[in-house]
PDB file of C-alpha atoms in Angstrom:
ATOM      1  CA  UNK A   1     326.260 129.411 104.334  1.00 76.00           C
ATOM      2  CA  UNK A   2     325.302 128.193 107.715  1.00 88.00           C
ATOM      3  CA  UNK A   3     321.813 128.883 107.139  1.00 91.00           C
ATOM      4  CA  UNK A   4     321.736 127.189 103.523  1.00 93.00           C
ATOM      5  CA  UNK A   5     323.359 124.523 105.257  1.00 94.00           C
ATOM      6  CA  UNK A   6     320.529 124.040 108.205  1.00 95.00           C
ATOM      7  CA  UNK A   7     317.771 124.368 105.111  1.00 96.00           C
ATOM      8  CA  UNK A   8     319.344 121.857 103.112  1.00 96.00           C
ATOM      9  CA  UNK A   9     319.349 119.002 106.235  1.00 96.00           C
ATOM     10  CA  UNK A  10     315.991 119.486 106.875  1.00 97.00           C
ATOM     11  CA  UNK A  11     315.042 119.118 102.819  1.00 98.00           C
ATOM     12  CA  UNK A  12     317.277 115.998 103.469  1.00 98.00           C
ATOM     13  CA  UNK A  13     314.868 115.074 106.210  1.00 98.00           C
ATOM     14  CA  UNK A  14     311.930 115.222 103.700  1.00 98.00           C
ATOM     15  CA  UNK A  15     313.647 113.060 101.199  1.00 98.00           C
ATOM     16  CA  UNK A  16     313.815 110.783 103.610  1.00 98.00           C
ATOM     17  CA  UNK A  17     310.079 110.255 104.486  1.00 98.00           C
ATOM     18  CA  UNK A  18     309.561 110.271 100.540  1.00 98.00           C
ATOM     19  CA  UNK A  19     311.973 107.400 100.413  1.00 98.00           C
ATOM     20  CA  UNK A  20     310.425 105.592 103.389  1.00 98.00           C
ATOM     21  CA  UNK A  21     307.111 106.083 101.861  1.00 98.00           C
ATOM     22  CA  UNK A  22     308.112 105.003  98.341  1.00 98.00           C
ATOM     23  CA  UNK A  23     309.567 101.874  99.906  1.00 97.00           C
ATOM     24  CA  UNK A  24     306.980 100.550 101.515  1.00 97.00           C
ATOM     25  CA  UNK A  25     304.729 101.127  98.161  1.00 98.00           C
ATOM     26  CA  UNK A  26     306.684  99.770  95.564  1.00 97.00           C
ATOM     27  CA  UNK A  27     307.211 103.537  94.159  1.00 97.00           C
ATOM     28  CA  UNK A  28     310.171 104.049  92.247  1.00 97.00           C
ATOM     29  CA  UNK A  29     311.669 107.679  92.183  1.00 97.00           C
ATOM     30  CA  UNK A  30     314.933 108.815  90.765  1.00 96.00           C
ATOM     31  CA  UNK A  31     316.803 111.647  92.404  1.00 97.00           C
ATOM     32  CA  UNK A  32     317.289 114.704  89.148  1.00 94.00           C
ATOM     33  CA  UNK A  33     318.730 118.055  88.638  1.00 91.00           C
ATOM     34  CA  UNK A  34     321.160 119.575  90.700  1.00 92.00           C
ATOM     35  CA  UNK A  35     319.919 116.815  93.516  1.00 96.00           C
ATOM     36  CA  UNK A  36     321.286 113.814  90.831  1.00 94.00           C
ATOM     37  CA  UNK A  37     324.405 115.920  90.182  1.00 93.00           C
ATOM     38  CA  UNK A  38     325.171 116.661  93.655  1.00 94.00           C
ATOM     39  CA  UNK A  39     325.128 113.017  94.386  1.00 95.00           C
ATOM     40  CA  UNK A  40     327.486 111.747  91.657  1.00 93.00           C
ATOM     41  CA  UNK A  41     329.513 114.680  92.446  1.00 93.00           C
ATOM     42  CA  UNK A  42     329.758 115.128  95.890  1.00 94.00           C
ATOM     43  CA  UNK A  43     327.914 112.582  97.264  1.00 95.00           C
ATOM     44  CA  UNK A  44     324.875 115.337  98.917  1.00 95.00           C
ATOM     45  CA  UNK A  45     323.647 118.605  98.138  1.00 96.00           C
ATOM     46  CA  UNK A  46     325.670 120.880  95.593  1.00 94.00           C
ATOM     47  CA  UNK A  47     327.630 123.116  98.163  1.00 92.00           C
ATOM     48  CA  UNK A  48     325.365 126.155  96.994  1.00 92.00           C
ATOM     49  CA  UNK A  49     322.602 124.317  96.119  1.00 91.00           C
ATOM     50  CA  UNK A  50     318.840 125.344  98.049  1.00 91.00           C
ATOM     51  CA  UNK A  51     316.481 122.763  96.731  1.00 92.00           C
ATOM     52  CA  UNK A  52     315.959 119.559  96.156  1.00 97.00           C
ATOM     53  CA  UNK A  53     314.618 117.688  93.323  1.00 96.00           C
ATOM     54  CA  UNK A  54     312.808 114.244  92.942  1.00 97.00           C
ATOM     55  CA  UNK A  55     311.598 112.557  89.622  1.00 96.00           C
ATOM     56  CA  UNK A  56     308.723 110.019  88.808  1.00 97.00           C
ATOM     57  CA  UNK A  57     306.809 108.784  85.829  1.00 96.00           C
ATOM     58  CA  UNK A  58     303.453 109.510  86.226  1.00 97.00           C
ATOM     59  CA  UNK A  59     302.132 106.348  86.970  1.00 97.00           C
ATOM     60  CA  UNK A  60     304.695 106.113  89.931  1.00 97.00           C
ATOM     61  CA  UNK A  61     303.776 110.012  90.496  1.00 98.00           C
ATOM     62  CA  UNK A  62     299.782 109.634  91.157  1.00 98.00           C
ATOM     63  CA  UNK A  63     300.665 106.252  93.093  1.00 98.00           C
ATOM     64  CA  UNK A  64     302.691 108.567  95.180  1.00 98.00           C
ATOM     65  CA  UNK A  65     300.477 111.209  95.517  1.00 98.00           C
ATOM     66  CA  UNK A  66     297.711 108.884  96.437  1.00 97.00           C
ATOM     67  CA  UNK A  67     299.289 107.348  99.206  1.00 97.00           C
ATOM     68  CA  UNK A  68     301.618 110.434 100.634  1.00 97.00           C
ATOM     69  CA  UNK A  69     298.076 112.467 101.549  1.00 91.00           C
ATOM     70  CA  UNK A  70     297.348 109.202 104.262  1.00 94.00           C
ATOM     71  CA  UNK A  71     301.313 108.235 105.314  1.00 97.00           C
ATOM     72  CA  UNK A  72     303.200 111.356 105.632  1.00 97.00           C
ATOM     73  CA  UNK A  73     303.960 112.327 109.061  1.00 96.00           C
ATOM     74  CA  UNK A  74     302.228 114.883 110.652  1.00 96.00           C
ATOM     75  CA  UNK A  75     305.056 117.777 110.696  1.00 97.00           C
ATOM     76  CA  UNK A  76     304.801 117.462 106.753  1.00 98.00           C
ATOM     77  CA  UNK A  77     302.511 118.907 104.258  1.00 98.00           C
ATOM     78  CA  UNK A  78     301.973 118.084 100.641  1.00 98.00           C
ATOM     79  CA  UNK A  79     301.391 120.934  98.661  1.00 98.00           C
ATOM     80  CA  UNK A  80     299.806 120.409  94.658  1.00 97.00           C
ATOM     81  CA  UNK A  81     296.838 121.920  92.756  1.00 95.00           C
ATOM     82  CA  UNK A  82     294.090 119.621  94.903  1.00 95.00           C
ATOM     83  CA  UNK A  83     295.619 120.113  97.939  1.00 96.00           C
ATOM     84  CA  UNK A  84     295.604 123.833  97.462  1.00 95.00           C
ATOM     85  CA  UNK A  85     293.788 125.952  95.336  1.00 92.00           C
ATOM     86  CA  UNK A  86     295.932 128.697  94.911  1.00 93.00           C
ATOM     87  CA  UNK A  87     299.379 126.546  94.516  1.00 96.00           C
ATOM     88  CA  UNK A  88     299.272 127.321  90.557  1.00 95.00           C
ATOM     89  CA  UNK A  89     302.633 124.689  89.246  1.00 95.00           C
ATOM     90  CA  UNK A  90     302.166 121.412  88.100  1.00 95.00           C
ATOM     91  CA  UNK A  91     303.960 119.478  90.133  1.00 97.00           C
ATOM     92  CA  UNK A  92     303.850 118.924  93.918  1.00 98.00           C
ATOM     93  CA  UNK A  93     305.618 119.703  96.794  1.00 98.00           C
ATOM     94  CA  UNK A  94     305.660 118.406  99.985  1.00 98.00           C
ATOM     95  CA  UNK A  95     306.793 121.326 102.907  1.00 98.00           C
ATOM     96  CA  UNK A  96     307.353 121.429 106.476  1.00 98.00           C
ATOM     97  CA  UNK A  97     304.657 122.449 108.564  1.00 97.00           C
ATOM     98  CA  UNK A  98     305.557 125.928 111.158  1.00 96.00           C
ATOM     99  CA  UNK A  99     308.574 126.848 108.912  1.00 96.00           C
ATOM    100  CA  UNK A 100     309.111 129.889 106.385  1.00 93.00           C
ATOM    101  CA  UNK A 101     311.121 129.303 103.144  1.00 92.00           C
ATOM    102  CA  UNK A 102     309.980 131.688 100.384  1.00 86.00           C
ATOM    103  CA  UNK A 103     310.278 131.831  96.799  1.00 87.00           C
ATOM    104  CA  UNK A 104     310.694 134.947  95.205  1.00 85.00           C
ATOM    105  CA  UNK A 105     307.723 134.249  92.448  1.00 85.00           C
ATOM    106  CA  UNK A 106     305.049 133.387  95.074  1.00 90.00           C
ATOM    107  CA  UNK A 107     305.889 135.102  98.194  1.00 86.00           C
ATOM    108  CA  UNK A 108     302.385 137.124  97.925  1.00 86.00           C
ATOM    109  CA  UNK A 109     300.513 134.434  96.858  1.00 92.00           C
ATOM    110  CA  UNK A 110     298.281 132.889 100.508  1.00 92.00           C
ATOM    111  CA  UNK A 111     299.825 129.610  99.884  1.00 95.00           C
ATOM    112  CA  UNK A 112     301.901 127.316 102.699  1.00 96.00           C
ATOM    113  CA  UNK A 113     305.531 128.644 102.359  1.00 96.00           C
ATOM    114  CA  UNK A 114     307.564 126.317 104.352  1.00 96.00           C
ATOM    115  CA  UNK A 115     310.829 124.471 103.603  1.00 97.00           C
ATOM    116  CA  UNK A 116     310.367 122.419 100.684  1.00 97.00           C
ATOM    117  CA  UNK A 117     311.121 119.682  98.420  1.00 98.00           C
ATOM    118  CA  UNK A 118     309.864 119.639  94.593  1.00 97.00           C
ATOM    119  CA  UNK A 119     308.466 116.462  93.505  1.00 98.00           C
ATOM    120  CA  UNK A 120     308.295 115.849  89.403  1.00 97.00           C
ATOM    121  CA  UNK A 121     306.128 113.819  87.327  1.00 97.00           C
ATOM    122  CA  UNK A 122     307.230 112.526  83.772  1.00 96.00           C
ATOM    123  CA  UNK A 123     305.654 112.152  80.532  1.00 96.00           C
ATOM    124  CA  UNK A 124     305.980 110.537  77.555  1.00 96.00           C
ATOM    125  CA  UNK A 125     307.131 112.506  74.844  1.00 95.00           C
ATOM    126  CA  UNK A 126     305.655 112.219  71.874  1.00 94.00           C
ATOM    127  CA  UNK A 127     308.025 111.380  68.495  1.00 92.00           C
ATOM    128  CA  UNK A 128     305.787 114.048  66.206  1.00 94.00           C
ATOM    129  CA  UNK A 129     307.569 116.961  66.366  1.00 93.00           C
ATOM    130  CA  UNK A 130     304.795 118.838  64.874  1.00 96.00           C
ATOM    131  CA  UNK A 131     302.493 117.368  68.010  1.00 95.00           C
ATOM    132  CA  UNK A 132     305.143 118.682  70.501  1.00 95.00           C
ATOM    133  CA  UNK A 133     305.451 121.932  69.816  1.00 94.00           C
ATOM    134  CA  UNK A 134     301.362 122.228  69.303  1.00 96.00           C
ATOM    135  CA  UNK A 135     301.394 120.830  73.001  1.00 95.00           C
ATOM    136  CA  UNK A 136     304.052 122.808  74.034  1.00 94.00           C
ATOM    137  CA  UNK A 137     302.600 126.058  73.193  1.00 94.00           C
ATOM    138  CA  UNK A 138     299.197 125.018  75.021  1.00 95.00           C
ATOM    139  CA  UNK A 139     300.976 123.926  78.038  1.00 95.00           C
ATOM    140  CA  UNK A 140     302.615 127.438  78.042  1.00 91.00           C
ATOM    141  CA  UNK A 141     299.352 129.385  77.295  1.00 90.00           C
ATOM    142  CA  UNK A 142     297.367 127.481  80.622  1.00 92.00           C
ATOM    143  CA  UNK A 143     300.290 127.354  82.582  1.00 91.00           C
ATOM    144  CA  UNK A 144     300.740 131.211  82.043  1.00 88.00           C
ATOM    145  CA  UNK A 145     296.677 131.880  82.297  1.00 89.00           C
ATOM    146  CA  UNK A 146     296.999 129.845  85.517  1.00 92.00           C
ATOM    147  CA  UNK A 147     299.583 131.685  87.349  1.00 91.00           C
ATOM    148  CA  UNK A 148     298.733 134.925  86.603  1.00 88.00           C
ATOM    149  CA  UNK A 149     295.412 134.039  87.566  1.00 88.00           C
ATOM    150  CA  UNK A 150     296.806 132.611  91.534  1.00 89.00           C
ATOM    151  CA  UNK A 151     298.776 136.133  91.483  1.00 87.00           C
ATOM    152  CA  UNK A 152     302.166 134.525  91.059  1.00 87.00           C
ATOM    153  CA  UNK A 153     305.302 136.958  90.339  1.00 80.00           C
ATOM    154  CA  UNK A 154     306.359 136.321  86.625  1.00 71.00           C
ATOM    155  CA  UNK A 155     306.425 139.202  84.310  1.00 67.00           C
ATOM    156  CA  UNK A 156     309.143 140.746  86.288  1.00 61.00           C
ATOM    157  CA  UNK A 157     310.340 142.326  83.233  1.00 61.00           C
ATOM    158  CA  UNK A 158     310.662 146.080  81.451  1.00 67.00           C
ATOM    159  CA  UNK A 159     309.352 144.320  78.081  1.00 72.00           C
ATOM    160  CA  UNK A 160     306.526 146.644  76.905  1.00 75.00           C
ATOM    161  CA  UNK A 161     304.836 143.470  74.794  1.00 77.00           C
ATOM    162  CA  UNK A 162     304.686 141.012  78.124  1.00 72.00           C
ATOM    163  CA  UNK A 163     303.480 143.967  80.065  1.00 74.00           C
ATOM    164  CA  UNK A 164     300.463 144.506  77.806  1.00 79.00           C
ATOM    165  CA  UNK A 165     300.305 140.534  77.466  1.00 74.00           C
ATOM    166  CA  UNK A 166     300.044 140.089  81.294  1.00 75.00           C
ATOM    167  CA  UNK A 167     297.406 143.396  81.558  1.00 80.00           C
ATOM    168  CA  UNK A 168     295.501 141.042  78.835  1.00 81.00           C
ATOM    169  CA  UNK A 169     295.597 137.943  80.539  1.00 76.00           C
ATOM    170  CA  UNK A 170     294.580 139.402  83.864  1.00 81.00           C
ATOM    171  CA  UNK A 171     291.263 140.171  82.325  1.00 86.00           C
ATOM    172  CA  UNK A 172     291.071 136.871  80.672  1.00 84.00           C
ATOM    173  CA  UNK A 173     291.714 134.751  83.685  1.00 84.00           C
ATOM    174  CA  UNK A 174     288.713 136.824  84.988  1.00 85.00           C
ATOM    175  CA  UNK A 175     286.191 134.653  82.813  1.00 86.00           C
ATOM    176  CA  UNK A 176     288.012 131.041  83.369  1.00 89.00           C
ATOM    177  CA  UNK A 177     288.187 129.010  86.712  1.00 92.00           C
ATOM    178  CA  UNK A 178     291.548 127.690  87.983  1.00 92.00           C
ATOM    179  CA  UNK A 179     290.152 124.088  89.017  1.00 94.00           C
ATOM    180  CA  UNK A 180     289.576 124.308  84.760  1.00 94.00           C
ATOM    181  CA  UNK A 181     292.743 125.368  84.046  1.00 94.00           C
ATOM    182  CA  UNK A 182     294.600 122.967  86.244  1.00 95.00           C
ATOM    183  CA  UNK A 183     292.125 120.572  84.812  1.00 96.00           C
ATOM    184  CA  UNK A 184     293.355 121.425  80.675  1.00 95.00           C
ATOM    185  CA  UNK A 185     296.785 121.476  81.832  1.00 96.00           C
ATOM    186  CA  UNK A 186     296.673 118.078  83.605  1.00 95.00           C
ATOM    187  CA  UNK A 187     294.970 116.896  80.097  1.00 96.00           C
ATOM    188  CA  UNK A 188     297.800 118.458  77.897  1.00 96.00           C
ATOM    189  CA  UNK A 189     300.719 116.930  80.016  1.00 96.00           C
ATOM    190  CA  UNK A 190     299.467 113.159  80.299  1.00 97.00           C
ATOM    191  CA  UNK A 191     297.723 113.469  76.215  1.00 97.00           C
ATOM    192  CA  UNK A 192     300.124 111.155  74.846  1.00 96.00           C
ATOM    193  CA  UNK A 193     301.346 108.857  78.212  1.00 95.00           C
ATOM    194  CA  UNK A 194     299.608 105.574  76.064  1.00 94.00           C
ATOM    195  CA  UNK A 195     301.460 106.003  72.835  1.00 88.00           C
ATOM    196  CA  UNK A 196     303.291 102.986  72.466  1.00 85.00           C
ATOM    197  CA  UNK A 197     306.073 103.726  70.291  1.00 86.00           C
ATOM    198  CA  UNK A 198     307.574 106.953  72.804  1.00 91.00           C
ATOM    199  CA  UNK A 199     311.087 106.253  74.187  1.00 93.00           C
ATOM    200  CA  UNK A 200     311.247 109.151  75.992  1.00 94.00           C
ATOM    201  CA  UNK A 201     310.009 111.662  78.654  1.00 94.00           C
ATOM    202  CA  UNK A 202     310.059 114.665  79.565  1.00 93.00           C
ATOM    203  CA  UNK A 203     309.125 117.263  82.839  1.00 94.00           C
ATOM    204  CA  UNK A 204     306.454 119.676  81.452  1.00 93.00           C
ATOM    205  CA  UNK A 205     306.527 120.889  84.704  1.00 89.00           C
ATOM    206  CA  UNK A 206     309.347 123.531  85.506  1.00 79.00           C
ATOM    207  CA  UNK A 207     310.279 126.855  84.101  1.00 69.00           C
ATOM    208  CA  UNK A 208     313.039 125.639  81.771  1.00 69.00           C
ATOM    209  CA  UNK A 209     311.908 124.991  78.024  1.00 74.00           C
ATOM    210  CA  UNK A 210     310.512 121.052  77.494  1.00 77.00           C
ATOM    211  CA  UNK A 211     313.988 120.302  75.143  1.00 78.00           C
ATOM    212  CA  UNK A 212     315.641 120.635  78.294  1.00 80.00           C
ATOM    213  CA  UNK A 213     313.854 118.041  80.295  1.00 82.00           C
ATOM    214  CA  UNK A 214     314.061 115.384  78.389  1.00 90.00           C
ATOM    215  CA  UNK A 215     315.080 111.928  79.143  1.00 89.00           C
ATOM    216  CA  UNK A 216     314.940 108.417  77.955  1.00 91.00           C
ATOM    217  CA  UNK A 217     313.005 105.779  79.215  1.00 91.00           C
ATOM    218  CA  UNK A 218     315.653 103.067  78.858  1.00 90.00           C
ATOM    219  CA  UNK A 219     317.682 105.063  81.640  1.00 89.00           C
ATOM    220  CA  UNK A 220     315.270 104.991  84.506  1.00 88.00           C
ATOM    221  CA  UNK A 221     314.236 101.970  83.774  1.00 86.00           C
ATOM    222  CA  UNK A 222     316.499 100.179  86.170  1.00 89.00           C
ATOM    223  CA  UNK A 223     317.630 102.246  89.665  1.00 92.00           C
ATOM    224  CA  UNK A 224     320.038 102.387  91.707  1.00 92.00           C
ATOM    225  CA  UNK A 225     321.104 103.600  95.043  1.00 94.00           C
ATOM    226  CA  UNK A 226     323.609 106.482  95.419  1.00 94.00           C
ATOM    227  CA  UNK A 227     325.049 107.840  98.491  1.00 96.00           C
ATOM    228  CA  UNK A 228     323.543 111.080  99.246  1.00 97.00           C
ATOM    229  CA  UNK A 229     324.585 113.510 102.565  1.00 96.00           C
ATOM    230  CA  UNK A 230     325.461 109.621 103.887  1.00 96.00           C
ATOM    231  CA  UNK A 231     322.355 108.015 103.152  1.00 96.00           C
ATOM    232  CA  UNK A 232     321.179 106.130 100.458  1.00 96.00           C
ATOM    233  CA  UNK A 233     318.608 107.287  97.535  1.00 97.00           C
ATOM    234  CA  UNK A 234     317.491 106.275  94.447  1.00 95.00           C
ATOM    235  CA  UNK A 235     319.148 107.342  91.267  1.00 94.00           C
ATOM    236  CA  UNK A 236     319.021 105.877  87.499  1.00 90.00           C
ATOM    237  CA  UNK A 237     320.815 103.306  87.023  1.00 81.00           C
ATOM    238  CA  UNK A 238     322.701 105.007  84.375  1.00 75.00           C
ATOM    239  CA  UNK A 239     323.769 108.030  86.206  1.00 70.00           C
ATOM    240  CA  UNK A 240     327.480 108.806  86.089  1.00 65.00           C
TER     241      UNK A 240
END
């Protein structure tokens, strides 16, 4: 526990250059996940908690990303699909330079592996149903191309039919580039952000199923601040 506990100050010490950065950009975030939870709960991390989890829409999400590459300190790195090529998710991270935290999916793959953060951007989600799960299932098929393609660790598994499935997509990924995949998955994620009528959004971006990332839009669209490890951070307004 003493360990988790030194690895979750220092993630605190990246939240708070995110925060500092956010603030002087006009960038709203929204702590999320086990990170939101912890604070309402217990006011900082979730006792066995090891990550930490930020939110944006997208619009506050490329602001972010824009700016972080030129303001964050020196001892920090942020870690996405540009900044990388073989970082296969599609969301970013921002790590600490000369430490070693790895994750059990990527620990072969030659990408920086230091203490971490994860950093989520939102989309809208689109009211066809029909729509969704046609996006849904192309998100999965480049997201899975993608990652088998940077060598990531997921068909842990004694499944005979996602054995063959990976042997076939290791030949397919062969013929495909992943600056195109990142590309058509970046396309898929953001294809219906100007639909007017959505009231909701959702993280495309982690390894839970879309249903269960879904929020909406009238609850982040006021923040505020929540005592977290005994500083400050932004939450939705909503949050109880």
């Amino acid at each position: 526990m003493e360990q988790l506990r030194k690895v979750q100050l220092l993630q605190l010490e990246i939240l708070k250059e995110v925060d500092r950065i956010c603030k002087k950009n006009n960038i709203n975030y929204f702590l999320t996940g086990g990170t939101l939870l912890g604070a309402i709960r217990h006011k900082g991390f979730i006792p066995w908690d090891d990550d930490l989890d930020i939110g944006m829409t997208r619009e506050n999400y490329d602001k972010f990303i824009e700016v972080a590459q030129n303001e964050l300190l020196d001892k920090y790195f942020l870690q996405n699909g540009d900044t990388e090529k073989n970082f296969a998710l599609m969301f970013s991270k921002i790590r600490i330079n000369d430490t070693i935290y790895q994750e059990k999916n990527s620990k072969d793959v030659k990408i920086h592996q230091g203490i971490f953060i994860d950093i989520f951007p939102y989309d809208n989600k689109i009211t066809d149903i029909d729509k969704l799960h046609k996006q849904n299932k192309r998100i999965s098929f480049y997201r899975l191309m993608l990652l088998t393609k940077a060598k990531y660790d997921i068909y842990r598994t004694d499944n005979k039919i996602k054995k063959i499935c990976y042997e076939i997509f290791k030949i397919m990924v062969k013929f495909i580039s992943a600056k195109s995949l990142k590309n058509k998955l970046q396309k898929e994620a953001t294809r219906y952000n100007n639909e007017k009528d959505s009231t909701e959004i959702l993280n495309w971006s982690t390894s839970y199923t879309y249903d269960k990332e879904i929020m909406k839009k009238e609850w982040i669209q006021d923040y505020r601040y929540e005592e977290f490890e005994g500083e400050k951070f932004m939450v939705p307004l909503q949050a109880e």
